[in-house]
mmCIF file of C-alpha atoms and ligand atoms in Angstrom:
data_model
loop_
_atom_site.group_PDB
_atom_site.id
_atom_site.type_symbol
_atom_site.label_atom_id
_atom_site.label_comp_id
_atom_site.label_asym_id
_atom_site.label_seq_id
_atom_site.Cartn_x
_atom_site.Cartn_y
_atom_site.Cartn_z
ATOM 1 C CA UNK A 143 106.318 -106.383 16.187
ATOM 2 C CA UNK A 144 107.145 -104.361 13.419
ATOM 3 C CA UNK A 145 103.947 -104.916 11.582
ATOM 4 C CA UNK A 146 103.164 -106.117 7.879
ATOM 5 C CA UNK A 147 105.712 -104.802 4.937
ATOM 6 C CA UNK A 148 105.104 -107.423 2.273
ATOM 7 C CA UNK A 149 102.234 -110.025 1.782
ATOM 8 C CA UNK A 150 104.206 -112.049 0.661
ATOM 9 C CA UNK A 151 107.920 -112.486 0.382
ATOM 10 C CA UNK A 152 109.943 -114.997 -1.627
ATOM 11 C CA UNK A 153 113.344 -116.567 -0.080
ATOM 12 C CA UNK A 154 115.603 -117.716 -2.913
ATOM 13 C CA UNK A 155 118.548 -119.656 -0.596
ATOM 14 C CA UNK A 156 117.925 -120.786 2.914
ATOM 15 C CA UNK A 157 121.457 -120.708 4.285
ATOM 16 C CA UNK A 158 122.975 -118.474 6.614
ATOM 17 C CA UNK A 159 121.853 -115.666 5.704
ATOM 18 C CA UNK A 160 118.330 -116.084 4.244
ATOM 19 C CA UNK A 161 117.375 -118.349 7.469
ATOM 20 C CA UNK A 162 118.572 -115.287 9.626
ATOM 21 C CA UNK A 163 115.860 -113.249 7.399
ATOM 22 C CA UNK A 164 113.172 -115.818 7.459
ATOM 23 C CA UNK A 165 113.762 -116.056 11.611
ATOM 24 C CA UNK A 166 113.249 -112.186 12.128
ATOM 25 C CA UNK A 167 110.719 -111.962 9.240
ATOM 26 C CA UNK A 168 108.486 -113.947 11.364
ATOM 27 C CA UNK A 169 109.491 -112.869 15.244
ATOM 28 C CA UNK A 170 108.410 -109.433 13.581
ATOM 29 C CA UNK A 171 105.755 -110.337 11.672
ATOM 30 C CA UNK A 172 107.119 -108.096 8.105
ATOM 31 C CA UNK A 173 105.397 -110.327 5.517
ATOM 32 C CA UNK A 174 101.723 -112.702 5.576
ATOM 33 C CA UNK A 175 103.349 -115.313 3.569
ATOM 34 C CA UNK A 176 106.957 -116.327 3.292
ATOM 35 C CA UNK A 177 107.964 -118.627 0.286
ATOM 36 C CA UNK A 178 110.902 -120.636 0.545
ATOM 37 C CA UNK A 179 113.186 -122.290 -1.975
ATOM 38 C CA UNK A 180 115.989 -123.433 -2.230
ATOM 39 C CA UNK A 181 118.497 -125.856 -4.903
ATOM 40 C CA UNK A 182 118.374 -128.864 -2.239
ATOM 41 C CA UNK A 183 115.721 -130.713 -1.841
ATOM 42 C CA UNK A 184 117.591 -131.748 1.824
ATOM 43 C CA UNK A 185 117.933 -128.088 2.546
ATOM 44 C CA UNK A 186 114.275 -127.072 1.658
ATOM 45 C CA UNK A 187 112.984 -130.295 3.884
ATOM 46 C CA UNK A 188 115.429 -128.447 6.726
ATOM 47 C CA UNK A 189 113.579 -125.398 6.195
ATOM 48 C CA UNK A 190 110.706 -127.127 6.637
ATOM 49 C CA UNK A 191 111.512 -128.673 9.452
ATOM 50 C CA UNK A 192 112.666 -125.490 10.961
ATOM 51 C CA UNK A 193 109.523 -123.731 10.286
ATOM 52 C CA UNK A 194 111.213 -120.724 8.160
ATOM 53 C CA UNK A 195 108.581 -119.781 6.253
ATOM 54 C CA UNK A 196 104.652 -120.451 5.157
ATOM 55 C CA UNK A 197 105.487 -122.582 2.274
ATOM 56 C CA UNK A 198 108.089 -124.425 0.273
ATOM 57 C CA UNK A 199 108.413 -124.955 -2.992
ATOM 58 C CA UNK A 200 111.552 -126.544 -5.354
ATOM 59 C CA UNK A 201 111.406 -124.423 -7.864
ATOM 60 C CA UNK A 202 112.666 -120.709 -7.804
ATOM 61 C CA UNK A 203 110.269 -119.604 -10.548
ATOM 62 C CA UNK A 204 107.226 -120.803 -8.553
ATOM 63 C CA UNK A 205 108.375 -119.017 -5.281
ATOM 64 C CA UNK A 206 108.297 -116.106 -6.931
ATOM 65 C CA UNK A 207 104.863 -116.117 -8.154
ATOM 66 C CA UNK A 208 102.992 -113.242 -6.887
ATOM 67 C CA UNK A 209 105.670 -112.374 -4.742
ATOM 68 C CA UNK A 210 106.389 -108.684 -3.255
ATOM 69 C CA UNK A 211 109.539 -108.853 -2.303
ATOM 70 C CA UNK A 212 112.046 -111.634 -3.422
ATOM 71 C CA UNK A 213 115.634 -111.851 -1.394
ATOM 72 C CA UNK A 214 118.396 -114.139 -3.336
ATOM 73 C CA UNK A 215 120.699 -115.558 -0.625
ATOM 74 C CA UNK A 216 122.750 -117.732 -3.144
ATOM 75 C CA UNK A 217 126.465 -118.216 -3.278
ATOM 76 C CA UNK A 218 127.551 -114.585 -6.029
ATOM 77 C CA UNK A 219 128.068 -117.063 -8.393
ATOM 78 C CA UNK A 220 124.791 -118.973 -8.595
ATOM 79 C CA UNK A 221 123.115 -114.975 -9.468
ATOM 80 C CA UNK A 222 122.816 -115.564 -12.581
ATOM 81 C CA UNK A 223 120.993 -118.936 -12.663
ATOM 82 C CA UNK A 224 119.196 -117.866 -10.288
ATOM 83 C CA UNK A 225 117.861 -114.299 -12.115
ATOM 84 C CA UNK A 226 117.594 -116.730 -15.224
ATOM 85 C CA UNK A 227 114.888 -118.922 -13.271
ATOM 86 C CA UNK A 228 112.695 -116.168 -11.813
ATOM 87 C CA UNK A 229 112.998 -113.543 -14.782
ATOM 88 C CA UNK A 230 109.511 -114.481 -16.107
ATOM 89 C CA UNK A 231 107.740 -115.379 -13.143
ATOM 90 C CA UNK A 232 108.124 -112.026 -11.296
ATOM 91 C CA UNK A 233 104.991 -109.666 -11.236
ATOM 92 C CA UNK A 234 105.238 -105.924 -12.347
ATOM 93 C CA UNK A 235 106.334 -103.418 -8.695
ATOM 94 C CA UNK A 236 108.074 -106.837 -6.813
ATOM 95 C CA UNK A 237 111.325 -105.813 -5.540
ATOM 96 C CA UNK A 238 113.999 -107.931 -5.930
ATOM 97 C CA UNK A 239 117.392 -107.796 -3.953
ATOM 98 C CA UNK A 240 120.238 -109.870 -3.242
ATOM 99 C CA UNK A 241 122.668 -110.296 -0.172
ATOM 100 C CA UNK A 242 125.418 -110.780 -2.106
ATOM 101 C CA UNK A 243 129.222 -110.025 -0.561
ATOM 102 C CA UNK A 244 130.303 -108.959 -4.149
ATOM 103 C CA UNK A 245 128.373 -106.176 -5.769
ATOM 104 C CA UNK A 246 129.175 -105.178 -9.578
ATOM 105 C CA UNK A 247 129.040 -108.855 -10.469
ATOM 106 C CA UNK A 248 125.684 -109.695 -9.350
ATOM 107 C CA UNK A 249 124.562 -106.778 -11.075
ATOM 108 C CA UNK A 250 125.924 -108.024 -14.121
ATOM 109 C CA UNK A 251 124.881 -111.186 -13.581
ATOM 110 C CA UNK A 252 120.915 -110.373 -12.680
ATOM 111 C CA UNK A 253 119.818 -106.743 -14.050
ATOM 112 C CA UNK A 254 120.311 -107.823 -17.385
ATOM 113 C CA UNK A 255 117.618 -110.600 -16.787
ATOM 114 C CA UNK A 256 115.092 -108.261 -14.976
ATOM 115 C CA UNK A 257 112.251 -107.266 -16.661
ATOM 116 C CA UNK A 258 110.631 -104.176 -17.052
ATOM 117 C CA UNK A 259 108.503 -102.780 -13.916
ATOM 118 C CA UNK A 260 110.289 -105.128 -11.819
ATOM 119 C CA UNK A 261 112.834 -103.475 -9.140
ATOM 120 C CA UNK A 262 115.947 -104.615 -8.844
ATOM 121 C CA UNK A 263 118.229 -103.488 -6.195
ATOM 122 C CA UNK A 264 120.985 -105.073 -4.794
ATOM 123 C CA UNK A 265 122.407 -105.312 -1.765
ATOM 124 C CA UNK A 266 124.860 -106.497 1.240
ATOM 125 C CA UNK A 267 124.344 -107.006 4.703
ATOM 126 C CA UNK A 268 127.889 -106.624 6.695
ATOM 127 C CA UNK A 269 126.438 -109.417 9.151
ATOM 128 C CA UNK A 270 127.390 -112.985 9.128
ATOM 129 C CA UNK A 271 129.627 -116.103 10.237
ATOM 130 C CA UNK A 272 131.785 -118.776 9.544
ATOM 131 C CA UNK A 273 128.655 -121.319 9.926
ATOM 132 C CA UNK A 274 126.369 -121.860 6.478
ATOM 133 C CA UNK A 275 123.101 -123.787 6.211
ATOM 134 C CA UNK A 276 119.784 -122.875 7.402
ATOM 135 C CA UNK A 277 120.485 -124.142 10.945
ATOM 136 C CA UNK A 278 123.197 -121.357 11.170
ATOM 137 C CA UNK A 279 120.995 -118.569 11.464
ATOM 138 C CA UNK A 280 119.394 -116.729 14.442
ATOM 139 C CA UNK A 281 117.012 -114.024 14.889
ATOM 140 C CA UNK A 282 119.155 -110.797 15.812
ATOM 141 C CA UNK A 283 121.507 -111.301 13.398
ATOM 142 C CA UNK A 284 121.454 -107.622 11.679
ATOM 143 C CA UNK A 285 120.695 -106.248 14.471
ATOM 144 C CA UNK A 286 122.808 -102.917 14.444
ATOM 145 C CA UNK A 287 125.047 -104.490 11.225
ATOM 146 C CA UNK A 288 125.182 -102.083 8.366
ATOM 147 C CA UNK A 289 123.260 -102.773 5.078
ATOM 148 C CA UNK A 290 124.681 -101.367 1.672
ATOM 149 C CA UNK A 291 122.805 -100.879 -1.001
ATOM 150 C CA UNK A 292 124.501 -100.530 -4.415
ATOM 151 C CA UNK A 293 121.237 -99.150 -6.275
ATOM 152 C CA UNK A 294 121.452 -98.492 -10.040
ATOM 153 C CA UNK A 295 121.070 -95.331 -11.461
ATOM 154 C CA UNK A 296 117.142 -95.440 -12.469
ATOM 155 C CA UNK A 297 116.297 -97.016 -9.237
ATOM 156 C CA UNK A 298 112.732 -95.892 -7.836
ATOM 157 C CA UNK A 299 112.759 -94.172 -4.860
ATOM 158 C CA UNK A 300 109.611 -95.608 -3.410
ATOM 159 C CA UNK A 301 111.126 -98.852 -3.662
ATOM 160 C CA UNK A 302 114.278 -98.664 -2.180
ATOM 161 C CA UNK A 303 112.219 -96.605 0.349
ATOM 162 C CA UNK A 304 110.612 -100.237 1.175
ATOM 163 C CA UNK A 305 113.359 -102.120 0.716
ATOM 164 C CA UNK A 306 115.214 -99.484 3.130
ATOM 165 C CA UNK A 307 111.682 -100.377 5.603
ATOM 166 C CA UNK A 308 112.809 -104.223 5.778
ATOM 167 C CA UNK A 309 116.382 -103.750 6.498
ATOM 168 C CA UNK A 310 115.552 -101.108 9.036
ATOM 169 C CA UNK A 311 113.217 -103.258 10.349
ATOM 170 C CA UNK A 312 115.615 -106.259 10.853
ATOM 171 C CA UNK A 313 117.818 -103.566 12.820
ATOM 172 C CA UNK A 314 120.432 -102.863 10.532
ATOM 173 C CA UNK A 315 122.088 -99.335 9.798
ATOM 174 C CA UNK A 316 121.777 -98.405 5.612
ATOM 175 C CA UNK A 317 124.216 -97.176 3.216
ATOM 176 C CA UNK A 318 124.403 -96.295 -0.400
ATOM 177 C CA UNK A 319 127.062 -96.583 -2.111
ATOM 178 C CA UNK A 320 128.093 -97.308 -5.893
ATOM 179 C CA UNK A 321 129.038 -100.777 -6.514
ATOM 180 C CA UNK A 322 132.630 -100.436 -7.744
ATOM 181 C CA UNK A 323 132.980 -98.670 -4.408
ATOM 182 C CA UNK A 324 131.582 -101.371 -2.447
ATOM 183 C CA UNK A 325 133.767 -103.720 -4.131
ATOM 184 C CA UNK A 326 136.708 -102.107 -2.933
ATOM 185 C CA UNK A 327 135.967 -101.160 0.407
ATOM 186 C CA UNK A 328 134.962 -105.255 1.247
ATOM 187 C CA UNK A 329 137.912 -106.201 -0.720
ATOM 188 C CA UNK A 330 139.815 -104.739 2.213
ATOM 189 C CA UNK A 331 137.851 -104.987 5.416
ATOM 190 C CA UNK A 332 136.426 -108.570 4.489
ATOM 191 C CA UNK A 333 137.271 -110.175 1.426
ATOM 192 C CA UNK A 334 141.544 -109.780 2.334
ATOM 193 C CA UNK A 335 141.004 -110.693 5.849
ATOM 194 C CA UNK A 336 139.668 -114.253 4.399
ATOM 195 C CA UNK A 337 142.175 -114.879 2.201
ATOM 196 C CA UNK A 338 145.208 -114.013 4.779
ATOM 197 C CA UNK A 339 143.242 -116.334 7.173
ATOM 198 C CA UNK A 340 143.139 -119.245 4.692
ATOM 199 C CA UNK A 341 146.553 -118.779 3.911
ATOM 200 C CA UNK A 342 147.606 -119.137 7.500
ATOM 201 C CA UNK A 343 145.797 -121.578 8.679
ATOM 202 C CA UNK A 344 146.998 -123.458 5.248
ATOM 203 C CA UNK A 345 150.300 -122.818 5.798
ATOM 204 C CA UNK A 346 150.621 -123.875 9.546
ATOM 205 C CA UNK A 347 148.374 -127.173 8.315
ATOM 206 C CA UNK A 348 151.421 -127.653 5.748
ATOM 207 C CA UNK A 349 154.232 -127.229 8.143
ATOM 208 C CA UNK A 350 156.327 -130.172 8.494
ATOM 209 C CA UNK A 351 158.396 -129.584 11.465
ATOM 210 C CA UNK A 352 154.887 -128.842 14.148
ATOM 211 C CA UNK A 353 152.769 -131.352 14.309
ATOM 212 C CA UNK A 354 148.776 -130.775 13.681
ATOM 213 C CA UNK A 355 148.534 -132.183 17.494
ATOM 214 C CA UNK A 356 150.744 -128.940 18.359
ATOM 215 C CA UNK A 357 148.706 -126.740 16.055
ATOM 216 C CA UNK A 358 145.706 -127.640 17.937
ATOM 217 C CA UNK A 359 147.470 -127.616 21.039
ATOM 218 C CA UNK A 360 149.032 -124.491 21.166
ATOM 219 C CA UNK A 361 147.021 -122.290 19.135
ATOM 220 C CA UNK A 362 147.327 -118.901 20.854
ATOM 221 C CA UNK A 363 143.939 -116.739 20.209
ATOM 222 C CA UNK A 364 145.345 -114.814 17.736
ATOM 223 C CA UNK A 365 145.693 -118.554 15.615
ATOM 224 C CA UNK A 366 141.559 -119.381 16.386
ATOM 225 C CA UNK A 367 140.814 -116.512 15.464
ATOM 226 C CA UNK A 368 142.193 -116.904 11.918
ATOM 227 C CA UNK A 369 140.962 -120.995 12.048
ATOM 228 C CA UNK A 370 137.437 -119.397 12.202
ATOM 229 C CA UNK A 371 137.297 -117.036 9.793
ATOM 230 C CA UNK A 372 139.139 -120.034 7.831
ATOM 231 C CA UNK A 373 135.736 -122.360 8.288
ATOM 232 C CA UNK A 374 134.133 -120.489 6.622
ATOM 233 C CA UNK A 375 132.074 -121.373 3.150
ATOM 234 C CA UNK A 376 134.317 -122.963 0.566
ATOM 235 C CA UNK A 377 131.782 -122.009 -2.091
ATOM 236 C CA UNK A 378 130.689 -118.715 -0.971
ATOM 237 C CA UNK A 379 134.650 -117.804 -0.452
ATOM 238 C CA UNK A 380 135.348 -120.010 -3.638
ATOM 239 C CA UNK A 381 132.897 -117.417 -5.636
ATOM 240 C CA UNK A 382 133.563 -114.011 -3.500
ATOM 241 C CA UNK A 383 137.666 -114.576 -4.509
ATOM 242 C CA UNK A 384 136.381 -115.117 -8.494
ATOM 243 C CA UNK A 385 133.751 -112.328 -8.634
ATOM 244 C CA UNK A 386 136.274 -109.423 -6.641
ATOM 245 C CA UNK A 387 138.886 -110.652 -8.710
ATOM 246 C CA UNK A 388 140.217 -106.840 -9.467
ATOM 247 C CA UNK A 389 139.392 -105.467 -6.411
ATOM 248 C CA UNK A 390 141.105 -108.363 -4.481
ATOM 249 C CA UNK A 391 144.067 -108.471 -6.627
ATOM 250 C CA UNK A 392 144.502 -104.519 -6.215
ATOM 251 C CA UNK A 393 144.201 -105.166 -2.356
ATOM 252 C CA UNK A 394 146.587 -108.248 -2.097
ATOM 253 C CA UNK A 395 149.256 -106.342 -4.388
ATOM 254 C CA UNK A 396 149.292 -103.123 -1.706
ATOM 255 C CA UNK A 397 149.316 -105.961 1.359
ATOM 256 C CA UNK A 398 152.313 -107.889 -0.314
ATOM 257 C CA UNK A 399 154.464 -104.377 -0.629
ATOM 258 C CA UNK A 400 153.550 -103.808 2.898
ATOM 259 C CA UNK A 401 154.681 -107.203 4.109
ATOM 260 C CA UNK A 402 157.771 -106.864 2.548
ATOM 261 C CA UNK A 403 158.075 -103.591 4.292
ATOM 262 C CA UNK A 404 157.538 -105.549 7.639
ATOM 263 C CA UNK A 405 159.747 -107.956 6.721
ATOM 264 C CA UNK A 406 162.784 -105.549 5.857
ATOM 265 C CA UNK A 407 161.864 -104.121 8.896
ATOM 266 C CA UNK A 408 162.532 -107.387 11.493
ATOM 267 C CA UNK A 409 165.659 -108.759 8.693
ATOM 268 C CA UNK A 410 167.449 -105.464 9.943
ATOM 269 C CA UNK A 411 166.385 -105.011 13.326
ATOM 270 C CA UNK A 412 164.651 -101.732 12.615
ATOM 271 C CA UNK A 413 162.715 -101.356 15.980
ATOM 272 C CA UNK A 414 161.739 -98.096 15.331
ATOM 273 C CA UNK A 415 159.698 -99.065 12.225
ATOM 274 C CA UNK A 416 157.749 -101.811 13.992
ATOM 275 C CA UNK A 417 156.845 -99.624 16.468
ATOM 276 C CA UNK A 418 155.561 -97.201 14.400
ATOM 277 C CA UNK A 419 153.147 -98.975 12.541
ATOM 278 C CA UNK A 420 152.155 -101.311 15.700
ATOM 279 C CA UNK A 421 151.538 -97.644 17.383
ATOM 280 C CA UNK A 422 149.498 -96.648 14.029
ATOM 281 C CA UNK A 423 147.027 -100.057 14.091
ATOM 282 C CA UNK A 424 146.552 -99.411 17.328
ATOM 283 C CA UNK A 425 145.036 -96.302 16.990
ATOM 284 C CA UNK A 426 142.924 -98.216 14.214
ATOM 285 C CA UNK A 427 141.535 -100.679 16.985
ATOM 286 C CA UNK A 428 140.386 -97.748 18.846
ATOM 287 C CA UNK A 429 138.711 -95.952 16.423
ATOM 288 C CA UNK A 430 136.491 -98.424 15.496
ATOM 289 C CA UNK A 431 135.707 -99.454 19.154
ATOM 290 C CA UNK A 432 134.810 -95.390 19.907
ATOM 291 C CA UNK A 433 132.789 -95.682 16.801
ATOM 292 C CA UNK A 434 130.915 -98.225 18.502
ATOM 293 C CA UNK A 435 131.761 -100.570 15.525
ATOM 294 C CA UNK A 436 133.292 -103.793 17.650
ATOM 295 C CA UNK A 437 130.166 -105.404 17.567
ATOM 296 C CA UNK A 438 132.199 -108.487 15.481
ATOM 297 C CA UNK A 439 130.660 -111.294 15.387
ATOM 298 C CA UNK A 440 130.923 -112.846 18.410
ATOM 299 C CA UNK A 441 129.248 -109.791 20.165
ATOM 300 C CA UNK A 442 125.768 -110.978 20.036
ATOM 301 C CA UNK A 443 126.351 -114.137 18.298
ATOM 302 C CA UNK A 444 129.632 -115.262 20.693
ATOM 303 C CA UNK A 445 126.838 -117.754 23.053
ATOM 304 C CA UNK A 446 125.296 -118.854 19.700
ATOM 305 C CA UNK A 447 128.374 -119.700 18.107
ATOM 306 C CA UNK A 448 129.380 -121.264 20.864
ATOM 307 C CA UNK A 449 126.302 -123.484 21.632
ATOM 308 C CA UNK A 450 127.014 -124.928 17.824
HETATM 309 N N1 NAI B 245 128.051 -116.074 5.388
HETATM 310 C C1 NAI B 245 128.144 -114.813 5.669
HETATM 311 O O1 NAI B 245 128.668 -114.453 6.723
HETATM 312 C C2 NAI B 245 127.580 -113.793 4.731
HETATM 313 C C3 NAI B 245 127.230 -114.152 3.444
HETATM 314 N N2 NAI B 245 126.759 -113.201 2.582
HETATM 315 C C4 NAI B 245 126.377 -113.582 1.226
HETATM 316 O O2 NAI B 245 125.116 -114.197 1.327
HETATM 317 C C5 NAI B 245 124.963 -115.197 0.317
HETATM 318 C C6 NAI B 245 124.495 -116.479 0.997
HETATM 319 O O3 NAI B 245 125.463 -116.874 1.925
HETATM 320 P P1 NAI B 245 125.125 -117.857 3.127
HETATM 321 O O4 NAI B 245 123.713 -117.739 3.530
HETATM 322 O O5 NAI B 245 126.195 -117.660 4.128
HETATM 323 O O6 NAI B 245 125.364 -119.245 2.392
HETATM 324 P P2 NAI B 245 124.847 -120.702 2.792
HETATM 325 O O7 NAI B 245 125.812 -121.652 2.171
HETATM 326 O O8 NAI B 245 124.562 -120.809 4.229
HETATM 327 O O9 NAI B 245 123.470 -120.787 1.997
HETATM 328 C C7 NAI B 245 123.402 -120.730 0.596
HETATM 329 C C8 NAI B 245 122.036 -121.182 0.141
HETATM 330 O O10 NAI B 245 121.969 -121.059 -1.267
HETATM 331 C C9 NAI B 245 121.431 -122.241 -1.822
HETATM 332 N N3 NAI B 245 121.893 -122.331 -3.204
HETATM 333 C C10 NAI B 245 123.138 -122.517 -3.671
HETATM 334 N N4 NAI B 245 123.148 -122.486 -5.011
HETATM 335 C C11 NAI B 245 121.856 -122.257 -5.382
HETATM 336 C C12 NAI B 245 121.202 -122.124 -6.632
HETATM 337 N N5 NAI B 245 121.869 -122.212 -7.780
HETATM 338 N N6 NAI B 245 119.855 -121.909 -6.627
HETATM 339 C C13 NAI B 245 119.163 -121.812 -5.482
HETATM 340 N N7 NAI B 245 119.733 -121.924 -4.267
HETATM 341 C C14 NAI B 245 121.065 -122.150 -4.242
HETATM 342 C C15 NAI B 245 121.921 -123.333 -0.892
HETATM 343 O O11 NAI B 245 121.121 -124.507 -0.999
HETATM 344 C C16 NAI B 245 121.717 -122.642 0.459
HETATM 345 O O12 NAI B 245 120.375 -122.721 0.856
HETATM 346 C C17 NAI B 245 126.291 -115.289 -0.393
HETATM 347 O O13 NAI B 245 126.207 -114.599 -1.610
HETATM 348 C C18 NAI B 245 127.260 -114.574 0.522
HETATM 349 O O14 NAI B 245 128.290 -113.962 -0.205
HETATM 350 C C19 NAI B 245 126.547 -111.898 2.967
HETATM 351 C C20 NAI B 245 126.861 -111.514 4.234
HETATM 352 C C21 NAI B 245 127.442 -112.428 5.203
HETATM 353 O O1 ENO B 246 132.342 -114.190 10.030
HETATM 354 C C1 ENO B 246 132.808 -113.059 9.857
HETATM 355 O O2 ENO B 246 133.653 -112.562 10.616
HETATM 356 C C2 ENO B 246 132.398 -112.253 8.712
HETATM 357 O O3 ENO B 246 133.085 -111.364 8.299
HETATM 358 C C3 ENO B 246 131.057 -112.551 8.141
HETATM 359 C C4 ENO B 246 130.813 -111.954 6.815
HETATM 360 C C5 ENO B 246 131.173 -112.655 5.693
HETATM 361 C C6 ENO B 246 130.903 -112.142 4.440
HETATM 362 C C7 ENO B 246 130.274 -110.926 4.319
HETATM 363 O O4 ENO B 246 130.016 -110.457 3.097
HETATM 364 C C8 ENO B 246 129.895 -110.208 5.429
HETATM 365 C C9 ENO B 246 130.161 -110.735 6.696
#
């Protein structure tokens, strides 16, 4: 028990990631009252059924109501309609943040509704999985993830402070950083990653000359590994790829030149070059393991995952 942050917290989005927060809100006992909502009726009756919070309501702007702390866990592009439905109901001091896996536009999208005394701060937890709805999520999810805030300039200290409190509470490790930054950094290290695995799980689904039955059949690990990052959330994915767009297009544009590099490479046999940069990601792979960073996904959600 981590004891009582909030009285009362609102949940805006009951997938993934909000359930995750609703599960370890309550195994730790951070908030009296948790308010769920959600678009879908059939999602909020899940909720329900689930027991994620203390009460559900339909609508966004009544789950807000007297709320201390309000998380949006909404596909990026659903930010604004979302900001657009709460922006009168919040009360003066509530803290509102996002979870949002693109940064500058939800801020676009939602400071410009927020209204004076209320705190917005955005921000990203690097925790997740290729699963969505609210029966996707588990307690321990954040646990030892990082969390990156993108605050905005005027931000008040005492409230990130709090917000900082939750996170910490839910186990994650905080950053700052400034959005454009963030944007950047995730294009590469998770937004890129995506992409390359829907394209190659795409393109070996297009192949004529194997057979889907050998695609399943054979698929090495290397291959499931890219068909589960490619399960993942049309939407979310849908709206991450159109609210990165510069960041993703930058990223794509230095990973094409370096393909063709690769490629050159095997067309003329140079052995030398492949070795070299095989040699160089190794080193990568280890760095992050010494770092104790290989907690990926299946790490602490592997028997979850695997259960679903
Ligand atoms: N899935 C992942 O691994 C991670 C996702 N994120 C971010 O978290 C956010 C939520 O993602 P998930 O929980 O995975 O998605 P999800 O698909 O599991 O859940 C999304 C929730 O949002 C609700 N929703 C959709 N449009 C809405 C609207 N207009 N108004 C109110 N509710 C609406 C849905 O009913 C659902 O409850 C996204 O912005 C995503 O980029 C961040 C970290 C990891
Ligand atoms: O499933 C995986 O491997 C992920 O990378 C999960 C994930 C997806 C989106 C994010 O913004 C953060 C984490």
């Amino acid at each position: 028990m981590s004891g009582v942050l909030f009285d009362r917290i609102a949940l805006i989005g009951i997938g993934l990631i909000g359930s995750s927060i609703a599960r370890d809100a309550k195994a730790l006992g951070l908030a009296r009252n948790v308010v769920v909502s959600t678009r879908s009726a059939e999602t909020l009756a899940r909720a329900e059924e689930l027991h994620l919070g203390t009460s559900y309501v339909a609508s966004a702007a009544e789950a807000v109501d007297d709320a201390d702390l309000v998380v949006v866990s909404v596909p990026v592009g659903a930010s604004e309609a979302v900001a657009q439905q709460i922006a009168s109901h919040l009360k003066p001091g509530a803290i509102v943040t996002d979870v949002g896996s693109t940064k500058a536009s939800v801020i676009a999208q939602m400071a410009p509704h927020m209204p004076d005394g209320v705190h917005f701060i955005p921000g990203h937890p690097l925790a997740g999985t290729e699963k969505s709805g609210p029966d996707a999520g588990f307690e321990g999810l954040f646990r030892g993830r990082w969390c990156i805030f993108t605050p905005l300039p005027d931000t008040d200290p005492q409230a990130l402070g709090k917000l900082k409190a939750f996170w910490t509470a839910l186990g994650s490790r905080i950053d700052e950083m400034d959005p454009q930054h963030h944007d950047k950094v995730l294009a590469i290290v998770s937004h890129l990653p995506h992409i390359i695995a829907y394209n190659i799980v795409g393109t070996a689904d297009d192949l004529e000359t194997v057979t889907e039955s050998e695609v399943i059949k054979y698929s090495a690990s290397g291959f499931r590994d890219f068909t589960r990052l490619a399960a993942s959330d049309p939407t979310m994915w849908r709206d991450v790829c159109l609210h990165n767009r510069e960041a993703i297009l930058e990223m794509l544009a230095r990973f094409s030149e370096d393909l063709a590099y690769l490629q050159r490479a095997i067309r003329w046999g140079e052995g030398d070059k492949l070795f070299e940069l095989f040699t160089r990601t190794r080193a990568v792979r280890r760095s992050i393991i010494e770092a104790g960073q290989d907690v990926d996904v299946p790490d602490f959600g592997r028997h979850a995952l695997d259960k679903k």
